[in-house]
XYZ file of C-alpha atoms in Angstrom:
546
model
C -92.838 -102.762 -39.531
C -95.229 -105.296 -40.705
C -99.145 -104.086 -39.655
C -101.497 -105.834 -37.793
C -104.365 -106.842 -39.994
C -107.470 -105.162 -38.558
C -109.645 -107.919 -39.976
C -107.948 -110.734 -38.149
C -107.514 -108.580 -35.021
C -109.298 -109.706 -32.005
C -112.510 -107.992 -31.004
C -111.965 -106.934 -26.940
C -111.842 -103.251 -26.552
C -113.789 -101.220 -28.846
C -111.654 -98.266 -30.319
C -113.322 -95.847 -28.697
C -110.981 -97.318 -25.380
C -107.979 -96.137 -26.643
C -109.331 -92.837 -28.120
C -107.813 -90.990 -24.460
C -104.387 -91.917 -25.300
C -104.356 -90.876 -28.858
C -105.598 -87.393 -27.546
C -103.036 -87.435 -24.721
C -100.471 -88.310 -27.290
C -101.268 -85.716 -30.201
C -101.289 -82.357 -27.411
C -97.959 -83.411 -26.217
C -96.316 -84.768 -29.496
C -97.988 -83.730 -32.292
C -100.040 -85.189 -35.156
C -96.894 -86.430 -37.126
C -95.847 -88.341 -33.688
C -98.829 -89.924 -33.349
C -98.439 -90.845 -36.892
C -94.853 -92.729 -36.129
C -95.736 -94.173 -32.573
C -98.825 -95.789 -33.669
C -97.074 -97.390 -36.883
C -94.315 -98.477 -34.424
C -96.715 -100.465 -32.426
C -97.796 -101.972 -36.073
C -101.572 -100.806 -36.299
C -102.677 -97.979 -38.624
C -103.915 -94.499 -37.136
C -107.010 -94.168 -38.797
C -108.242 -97.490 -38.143
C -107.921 -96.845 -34.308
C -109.717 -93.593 -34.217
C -112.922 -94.953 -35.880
C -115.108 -95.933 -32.930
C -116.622 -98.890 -35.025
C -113.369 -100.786 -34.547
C -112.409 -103.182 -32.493
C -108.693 -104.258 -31.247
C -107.241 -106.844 -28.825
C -106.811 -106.486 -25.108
C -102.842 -107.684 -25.892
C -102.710 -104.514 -27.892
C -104.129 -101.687 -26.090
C -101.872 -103.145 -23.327
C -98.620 -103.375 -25.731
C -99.739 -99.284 -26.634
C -99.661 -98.366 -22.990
C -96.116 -99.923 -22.515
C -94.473 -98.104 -25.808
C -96.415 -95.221 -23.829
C -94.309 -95.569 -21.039
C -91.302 -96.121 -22.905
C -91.664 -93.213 -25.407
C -92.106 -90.866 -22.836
C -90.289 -92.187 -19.714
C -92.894 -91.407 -17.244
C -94.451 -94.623 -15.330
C -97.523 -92.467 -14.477
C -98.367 -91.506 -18.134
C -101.074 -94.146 -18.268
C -103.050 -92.709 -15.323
C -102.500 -88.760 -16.979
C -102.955 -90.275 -20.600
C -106.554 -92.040 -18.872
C -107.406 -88.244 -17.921
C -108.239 -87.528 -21.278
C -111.214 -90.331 -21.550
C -113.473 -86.874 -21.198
C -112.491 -84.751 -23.914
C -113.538 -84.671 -27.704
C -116.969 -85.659 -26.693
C -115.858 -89.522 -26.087
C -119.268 -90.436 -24.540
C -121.168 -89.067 -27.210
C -124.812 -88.181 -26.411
C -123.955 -90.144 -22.667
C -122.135 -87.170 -21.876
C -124.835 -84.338 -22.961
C -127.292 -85.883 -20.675
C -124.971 -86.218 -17.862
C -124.676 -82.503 -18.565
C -127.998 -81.777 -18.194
C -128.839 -83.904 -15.251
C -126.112 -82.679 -13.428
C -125.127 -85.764 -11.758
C -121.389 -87.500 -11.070
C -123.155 -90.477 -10.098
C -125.192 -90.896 -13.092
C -121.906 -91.156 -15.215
C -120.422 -93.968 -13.173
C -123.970 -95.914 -13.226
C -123.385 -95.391 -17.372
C -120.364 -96.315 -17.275
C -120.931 -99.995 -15.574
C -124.355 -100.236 -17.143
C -122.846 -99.893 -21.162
C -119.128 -101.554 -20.251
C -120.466 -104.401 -22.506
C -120.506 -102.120 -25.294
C -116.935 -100.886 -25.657
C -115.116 -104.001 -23.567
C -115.742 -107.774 -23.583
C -112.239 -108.826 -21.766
C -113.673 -107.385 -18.253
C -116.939 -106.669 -15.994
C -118.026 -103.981 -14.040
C -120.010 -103.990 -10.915
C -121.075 -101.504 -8.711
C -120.703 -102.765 -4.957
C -122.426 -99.755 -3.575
C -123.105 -95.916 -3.971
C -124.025 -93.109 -1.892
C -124.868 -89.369 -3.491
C -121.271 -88.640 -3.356
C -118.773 -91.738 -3.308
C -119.336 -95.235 -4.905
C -117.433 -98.610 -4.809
C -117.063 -100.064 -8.629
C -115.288 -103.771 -9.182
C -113.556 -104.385 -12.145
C -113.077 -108.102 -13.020
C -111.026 -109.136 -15.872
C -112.419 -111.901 -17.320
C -110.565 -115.190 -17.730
C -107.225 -115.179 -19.924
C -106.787 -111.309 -19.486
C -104.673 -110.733 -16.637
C -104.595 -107.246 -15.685
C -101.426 -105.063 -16.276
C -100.176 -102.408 -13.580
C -100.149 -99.838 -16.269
C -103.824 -100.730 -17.215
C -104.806 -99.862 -13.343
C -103.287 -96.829 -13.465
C -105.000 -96.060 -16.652
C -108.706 -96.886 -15.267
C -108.480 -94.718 -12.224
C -107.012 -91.620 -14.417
C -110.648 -92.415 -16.332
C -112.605 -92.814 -13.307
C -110.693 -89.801 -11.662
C -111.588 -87.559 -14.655
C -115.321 -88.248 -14.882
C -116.529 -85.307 -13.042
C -114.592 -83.187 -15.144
C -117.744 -83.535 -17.650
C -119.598 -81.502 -15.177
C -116.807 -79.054 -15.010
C -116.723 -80.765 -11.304
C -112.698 -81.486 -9.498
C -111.122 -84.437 -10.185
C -112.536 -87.499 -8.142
C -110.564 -88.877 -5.136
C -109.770 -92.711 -5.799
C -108.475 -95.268 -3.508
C -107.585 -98.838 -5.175
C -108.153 -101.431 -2.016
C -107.430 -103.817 -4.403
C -105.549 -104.965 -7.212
C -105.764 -107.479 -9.673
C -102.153 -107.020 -11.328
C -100.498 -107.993 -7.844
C -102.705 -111.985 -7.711
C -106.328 -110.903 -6.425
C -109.063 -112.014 -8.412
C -110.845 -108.478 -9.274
C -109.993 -104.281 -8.458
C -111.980 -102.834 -6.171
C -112.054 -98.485 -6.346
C -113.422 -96.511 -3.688
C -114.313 -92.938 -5.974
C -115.241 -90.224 -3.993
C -116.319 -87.049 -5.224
C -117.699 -83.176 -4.970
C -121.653 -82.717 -6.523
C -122.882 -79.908 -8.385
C -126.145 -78.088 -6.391
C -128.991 -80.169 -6.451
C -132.558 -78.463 -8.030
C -134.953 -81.506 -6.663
C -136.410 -79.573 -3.636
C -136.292 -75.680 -5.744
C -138.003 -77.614 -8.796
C -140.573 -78.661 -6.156
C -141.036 -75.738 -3.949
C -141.332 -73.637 -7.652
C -144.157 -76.432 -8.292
C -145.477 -75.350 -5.069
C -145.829 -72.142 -5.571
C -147.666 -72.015 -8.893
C -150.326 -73.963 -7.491
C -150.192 -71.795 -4.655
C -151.040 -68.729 -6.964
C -153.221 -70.694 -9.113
C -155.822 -71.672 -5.688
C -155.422 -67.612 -4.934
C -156.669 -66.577 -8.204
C -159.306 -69.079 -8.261
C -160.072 -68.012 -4.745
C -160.518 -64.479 -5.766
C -161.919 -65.254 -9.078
C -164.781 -66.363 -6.984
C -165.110 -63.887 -4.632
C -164.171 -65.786 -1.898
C -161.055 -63.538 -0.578
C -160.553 -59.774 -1.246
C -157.469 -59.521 -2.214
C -157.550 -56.489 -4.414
C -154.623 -54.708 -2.690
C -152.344 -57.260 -3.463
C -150.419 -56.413 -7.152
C -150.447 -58.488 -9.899
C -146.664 -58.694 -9.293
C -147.705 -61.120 -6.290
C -148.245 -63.829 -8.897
C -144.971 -63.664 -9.943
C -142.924 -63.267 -6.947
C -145.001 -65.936 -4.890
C -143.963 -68.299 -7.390
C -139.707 -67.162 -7.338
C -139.977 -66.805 -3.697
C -141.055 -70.479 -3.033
C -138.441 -71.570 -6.020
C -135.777 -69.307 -4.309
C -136.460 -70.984 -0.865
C -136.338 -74.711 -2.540
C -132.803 -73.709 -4.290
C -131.145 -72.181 -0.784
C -132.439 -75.950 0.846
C -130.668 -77.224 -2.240
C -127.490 -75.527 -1.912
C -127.553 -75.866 1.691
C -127.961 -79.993 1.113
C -125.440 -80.172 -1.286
C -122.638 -77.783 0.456
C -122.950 -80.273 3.529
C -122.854 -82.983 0.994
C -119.895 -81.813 -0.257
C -118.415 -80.905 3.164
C -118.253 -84.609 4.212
C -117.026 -85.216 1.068
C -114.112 -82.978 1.182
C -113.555 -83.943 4.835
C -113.451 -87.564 3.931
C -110.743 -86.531 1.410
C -108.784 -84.599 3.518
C -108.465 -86.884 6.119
C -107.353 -89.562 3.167
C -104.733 -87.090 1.755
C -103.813 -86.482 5.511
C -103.509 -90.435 6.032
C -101.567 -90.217 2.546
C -98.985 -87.570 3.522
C -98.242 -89.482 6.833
C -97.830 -92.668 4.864
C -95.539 -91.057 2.704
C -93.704 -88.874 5.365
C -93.057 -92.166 7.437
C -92.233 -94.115 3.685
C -90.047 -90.577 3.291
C -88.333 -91.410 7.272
C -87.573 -95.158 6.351
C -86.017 -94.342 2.706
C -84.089 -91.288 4.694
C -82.847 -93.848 7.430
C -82.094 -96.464 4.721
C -80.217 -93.995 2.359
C -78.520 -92.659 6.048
C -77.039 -96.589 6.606
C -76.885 -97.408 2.731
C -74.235 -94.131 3.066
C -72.422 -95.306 5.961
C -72.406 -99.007 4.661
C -70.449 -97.910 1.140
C -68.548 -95.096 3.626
C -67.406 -97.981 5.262
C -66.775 -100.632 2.217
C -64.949 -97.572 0.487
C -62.645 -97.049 3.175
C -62.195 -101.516 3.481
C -61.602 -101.208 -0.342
C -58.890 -98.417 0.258
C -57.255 -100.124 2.758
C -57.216 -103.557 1.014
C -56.061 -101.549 -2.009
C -53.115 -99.484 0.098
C -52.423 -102.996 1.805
C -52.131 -104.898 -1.662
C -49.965 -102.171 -3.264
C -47.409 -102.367 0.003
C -47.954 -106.169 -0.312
C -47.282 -105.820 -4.088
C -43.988 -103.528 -3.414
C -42.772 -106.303 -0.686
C -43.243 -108.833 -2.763
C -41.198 -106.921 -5.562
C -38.706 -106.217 -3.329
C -38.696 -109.358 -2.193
C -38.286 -111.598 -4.923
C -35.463 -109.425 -5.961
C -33.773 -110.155 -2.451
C -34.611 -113.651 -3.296
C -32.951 -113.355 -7.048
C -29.869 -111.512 -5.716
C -29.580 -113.736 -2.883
C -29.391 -117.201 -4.978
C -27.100 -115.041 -7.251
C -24.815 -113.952 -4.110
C -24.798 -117.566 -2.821
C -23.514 -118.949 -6.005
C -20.795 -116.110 -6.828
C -19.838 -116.431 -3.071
C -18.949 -120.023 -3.425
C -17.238 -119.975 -6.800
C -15.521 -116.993 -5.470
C -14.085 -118.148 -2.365
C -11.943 -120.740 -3.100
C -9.811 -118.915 -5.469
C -9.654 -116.128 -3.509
C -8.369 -118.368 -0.812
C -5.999 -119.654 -2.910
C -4.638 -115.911 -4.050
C -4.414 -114.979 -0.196
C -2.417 -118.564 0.208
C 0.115 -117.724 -2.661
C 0.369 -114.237 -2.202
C 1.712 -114.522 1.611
C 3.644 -117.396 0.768
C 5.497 -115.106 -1.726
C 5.895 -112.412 0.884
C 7.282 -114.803 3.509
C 9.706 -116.215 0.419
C 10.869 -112.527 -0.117
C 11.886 -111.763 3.433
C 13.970 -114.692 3.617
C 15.907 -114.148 0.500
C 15.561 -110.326 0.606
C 13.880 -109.346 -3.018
C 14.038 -105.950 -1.619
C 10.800 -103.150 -0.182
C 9.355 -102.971 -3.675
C 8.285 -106.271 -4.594
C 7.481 -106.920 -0.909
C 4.913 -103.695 -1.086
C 3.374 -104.956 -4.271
C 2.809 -108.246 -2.716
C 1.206 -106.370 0.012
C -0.876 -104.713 -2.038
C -1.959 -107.909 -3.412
C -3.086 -109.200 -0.222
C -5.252 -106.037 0.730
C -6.978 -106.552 -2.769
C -7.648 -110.128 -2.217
C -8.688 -109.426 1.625
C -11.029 -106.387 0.176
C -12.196 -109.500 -2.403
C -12.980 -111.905 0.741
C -15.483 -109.067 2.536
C -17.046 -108.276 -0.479
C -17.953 -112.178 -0.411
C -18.391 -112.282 2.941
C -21.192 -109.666 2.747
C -22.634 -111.803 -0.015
C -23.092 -114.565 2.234
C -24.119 -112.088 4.970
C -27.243 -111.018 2.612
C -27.776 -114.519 1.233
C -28.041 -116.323 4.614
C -31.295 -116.925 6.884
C -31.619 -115.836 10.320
C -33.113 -118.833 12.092
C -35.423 -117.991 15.002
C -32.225 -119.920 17.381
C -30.366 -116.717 17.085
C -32.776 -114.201 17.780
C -33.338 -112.434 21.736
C -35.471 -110.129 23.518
C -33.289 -106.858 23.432
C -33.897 -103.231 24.415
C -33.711 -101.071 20.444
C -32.390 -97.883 22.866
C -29.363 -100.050 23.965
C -28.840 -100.881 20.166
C -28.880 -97.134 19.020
C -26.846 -95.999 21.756
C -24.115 -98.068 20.921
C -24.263 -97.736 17.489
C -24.491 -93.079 17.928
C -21.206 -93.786 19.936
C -19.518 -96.120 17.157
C -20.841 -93.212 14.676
C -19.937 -90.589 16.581
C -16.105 -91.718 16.416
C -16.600 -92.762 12.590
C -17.844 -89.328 11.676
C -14.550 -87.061 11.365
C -16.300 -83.962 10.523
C -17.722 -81.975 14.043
C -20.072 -79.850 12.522
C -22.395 -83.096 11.472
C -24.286 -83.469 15.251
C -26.332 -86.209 15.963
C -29.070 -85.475 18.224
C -31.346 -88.554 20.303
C -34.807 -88.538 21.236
C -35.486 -92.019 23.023
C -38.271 -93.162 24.518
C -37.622 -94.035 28.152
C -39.605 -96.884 28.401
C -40.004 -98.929 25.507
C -41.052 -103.186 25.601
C -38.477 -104.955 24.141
C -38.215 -106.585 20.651
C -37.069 -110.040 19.340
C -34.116 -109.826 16.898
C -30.135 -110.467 16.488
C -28.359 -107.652 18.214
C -25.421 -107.734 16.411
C -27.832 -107.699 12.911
C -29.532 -104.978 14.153
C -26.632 -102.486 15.299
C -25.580 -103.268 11.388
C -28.817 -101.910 10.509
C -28.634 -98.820 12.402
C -24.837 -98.264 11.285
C -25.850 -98.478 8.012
C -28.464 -95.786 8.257
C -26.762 -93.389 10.337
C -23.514 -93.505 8.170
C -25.819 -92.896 5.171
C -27.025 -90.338 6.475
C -23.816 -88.479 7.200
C -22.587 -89.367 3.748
C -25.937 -87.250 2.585
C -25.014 -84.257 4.589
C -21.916 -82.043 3.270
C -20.634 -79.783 5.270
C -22.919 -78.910 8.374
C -26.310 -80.745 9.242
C -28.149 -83.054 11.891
C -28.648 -86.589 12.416
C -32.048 -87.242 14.540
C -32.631 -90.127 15.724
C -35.803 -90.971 17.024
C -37.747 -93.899 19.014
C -41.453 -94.510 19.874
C -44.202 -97.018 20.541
C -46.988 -96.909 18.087
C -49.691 -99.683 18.724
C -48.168 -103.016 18.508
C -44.575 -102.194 17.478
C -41.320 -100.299 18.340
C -40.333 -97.880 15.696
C -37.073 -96.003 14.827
C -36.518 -92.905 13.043
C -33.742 -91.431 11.212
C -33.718 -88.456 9.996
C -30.824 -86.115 8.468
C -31.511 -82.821 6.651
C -28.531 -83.311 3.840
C -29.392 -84.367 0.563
C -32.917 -85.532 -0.687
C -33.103 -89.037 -2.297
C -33.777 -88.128 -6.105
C -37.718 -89.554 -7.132
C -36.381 -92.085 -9.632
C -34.304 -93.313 -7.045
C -37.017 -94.004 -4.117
C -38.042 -97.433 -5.859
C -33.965 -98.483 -6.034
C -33.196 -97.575 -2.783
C -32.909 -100.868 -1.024
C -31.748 -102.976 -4.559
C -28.969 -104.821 -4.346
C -25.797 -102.850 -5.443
C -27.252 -99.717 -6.272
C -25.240 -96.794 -4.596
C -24.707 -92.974 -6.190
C -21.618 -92.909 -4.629
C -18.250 -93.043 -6.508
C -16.980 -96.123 -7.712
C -15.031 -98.046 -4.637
C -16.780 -96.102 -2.158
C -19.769 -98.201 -1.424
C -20.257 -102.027 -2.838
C -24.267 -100.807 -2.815
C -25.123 -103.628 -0.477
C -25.914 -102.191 3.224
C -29.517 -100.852 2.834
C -30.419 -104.677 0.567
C -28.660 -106.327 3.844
C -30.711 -104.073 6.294
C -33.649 -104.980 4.470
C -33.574 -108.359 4.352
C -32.298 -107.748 8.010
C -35.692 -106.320 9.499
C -37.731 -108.095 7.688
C -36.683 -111.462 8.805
C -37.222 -110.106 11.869
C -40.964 -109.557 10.824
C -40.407 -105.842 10.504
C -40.295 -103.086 7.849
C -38.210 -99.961 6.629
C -39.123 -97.043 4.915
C -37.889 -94.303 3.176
C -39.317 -90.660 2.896
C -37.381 -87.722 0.997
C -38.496 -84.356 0.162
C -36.375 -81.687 -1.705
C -35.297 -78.854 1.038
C -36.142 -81.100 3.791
C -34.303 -84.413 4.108
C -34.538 -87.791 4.398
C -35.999 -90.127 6.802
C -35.780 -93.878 7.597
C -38.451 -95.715 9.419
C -37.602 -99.020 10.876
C -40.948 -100.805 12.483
C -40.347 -103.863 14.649
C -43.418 -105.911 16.391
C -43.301 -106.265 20.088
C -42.480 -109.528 20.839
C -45.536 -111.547 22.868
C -45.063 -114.613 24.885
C -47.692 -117.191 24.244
C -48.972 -119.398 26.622
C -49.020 -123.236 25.767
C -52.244 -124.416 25.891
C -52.729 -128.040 27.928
């Protein structure tokens, strides 16, 4: 840390300024500390606490900031400024403040000598009564006043009865030269020690009382020969005692208004701050509800862009296996028309010249294979193609279900897998392919009995919830394994055993509903089932507008 020179240092505040805050400073921190902070602000220790010194008004200002950093309290400049009192700081001012016995005295000192210890600022007294006073300070040109520097000059002004072992002084800052106006104004207020004027005079009073008596009987004037010597004592006291109880009286109703005044300033105070403490309660209050409110935007934005996220997924795979399933339908088709061609050809060939049953069955055979070959590329297409909006009615989803529980219902060989309906009487109706969407359903339901082995229910389920028709389907067979939720509706993925499923109804349903604008979900839990979730919006009519 390179030192500021104390011979080039600029001559504003005399030392004995900053004295307080090196005595705040060394209680709390210690002598060492005091050591290291001063050196960190780059001026040397004993140079500030000789009162001969001078330093710059930058500098006492860059001290009370480290102050403030050091210690992390914004109100250590006005405690620190409390300390202006101690270690005999005045000097002699202070003894004979002591012995007069008078607050106001020290704050006529202190704007009377200012000149002596500062030359960046003047002080003014505006007016004074025995108890309260209004003092100006104006910084002079080029020294604008800090906030920490205020706070620091009322803890000194505060603190100046303390010298007559008096309260602190109440102070009120009307205004402030740190926030633009040109000078601060303090109105001090304050609590006087017993006055002696009218017991020093009634004492006064009483001596020369005593002194005309004994003259008066020196001379013969008055008898007064009963009276005891004591007399000339006690005459004296008892005026003296009279003058002090005036005193005391004067000063306690002195003091009264005084501590009235102050009380009805704390009282205007607390009401300030309990209305300051309303308004930050109210503020916090909406503040609360306002991030209540963006938190539970954010969470639905984020739940809405992770379901946007999995769509999207989901799909761009459709997409992908859709472009895929358009090009294998197309090379596939034609020479799996051409093996169907051949193959009954041959079979017609072997009737007429009688090959015999076994070459006719193979042939046969042959044709179921390349039939079985023409579905699977007919579903291809099936998933591949778009559903224009030409082919899509208004149609009743309970009419749908029914037909498709009855086409299950003779599909499903085993008796003790029961499907059970719960439909909605009334439900609006939807806009979608009919045909499409009994496929859906089928698909479901007979997924669902392929999940239940041996004995179980089917539920099927249908409700209005806000804006759309939804479906449930629910069977309490097999739960859907975790790592296979996210595969569910791929393309070709099936657990079943090979030639028992091509893995492509749930893709086809998917890509069903949602060109219909709709969704489907799946929900499995171990020991409980699995359910499917089809959501369809209710179709509305708009009106054309002229």
């Amino acid at each position: 840390m390179k030192y500021i020179d104390p011979q080039k240092t600029q001559m504003h505040l005399s030392c004995r300024v900053i004295r307080h805050i090196l005595l705040y400073f060394g209680e709390h921190y210690g002598r060492d500390e005091l050591y290291n902070f001063i050196e960190q602000t780059g001026m040397s220790l004993d140079y500030l606490e000789d009162g001969n010194n001078w330093i710059s008004y930058q500098y006492f200002n860059n001290v009370l900031n480290a102050l403030v950093e050091y210690t992390g309290d914004i109100n250590v400049p006005y405690k620190a400024g409390a300390y202006a009192i101690f270690d005999m700081a005045w000097g002699p001012l202070e003894i004979i403040c002591k012995i007069l016995r008078n607050v106001g005295f020290i704050y006529k000192s202190l704007v009377k000598y200012s000149s002596l210890f500062s030359k960046n600022s003047r002080w003014v007294i505006e007016d004074k009564g025995r108890n309260w006073a209004i003092i100006k300070f104006i910084p002079l040109l080029h020294f604008p006043q800090t906030k920490n520097n205020c706070k620091n000059i009322k803890g000194q002004l505060a603190s100046f009865p303390n010298i007559l072992g008096l309260p602190n002084a109440c102070i009120k800052e009307v205004q402030c030269a740190a926030e633009g106006a040109d000078s601060c104004i303090y109105e001090i207020n304050w609590i006087n020690k017993s006055y002696r004027r009218v017991g020093l005079f009634t004492l006064l009073l009483g001596i020369v009382n005593t002194l005309v008596i004994y003259i008066l009987i020196s001379l013969e004037i008055i008898d007064l020969s009963m009276l005891s010597k004591a007399a000339f004592i006690i005459i004296p006291v008892g005026f003296f005692l009279c003058g002090m109880i005036l005193d005391d009286r004067k000063t306690l109703k002195d003091n009264i208004e005084v501590i009235e005044e102050q009380n009805d300033t704390l009282v205007d105070m607390l009401i300030n701050i309990e209305k300051l403490k309303e308004s930050l309660q109210k503020k916090v209050v909406e503040r609360s509800e306002e991030l209540r409110r963006s938190n539970e935007r954010l969470l639905k934005t984020y739940t809405e862009l992770r379901s946007n996220e999995s769509q999207m997924i989901q799909s761009e795979k459709m997409a992908a296996v859709g472009r895929l399933a358009v090009r294998l339908a197309h090379e596939l088709n034609g020479p799996v028309s051409a093996i169907q061609s051949c193959l009954h050809d041959a079979i017609d060939e072997t009737m007429l010249i009688g090959e015999g049953d076994s070459c006719e069955e193979r042939l046969i055979k042959a044709v179921k294979a390349a039939d079985r070959c023409e579905n699977i590329v007919n579903d291809l297409l099936s998933f591949s193609n778009n559903i224009g909006d030409t082919s899509l009615v208004l149609v009743d989803i309970n009419d749908i279900l029914e037909k498709c529980i009855v086409n299950a219902e003779e599909e499903i060989s085993n008796p003790y897998k029961i499907i059970i309906k719960d439909l909605t009487q009334v439900l609006p109706k939807i806009k979608a392919d009919s045909m499409l969407l009994q496929q859906v359903f089928m698909n479901i339901i007979m997924n669902a009995s392929d999940a239940i082995k041996g004995k179980g229910q089917i539920i099927i389920k249908t409700e209005m919830v806000e804006d759309s028709v939804l479906a449930r389907i629910f069977n309490n067979g097999e739960e859907i394994p975790k790592e296979n939720m996210n595969k569910v509706f791929d393309p070709f993925f099936t657990t079943k055993a090979p030639g028992k499923s091509k893995g492509l109804g749930l893709a086809i349903s998917y890509n069903i509903i949602k060109r219909f604008n709709g969704d489907i979900r799946v929900q499995s839990k171990p020991g409980k089932g699995t359910m499917f979730t089809v959501t369809i919006p209710l179709f509305v009519e708009r009106s054309s507008e002229t």
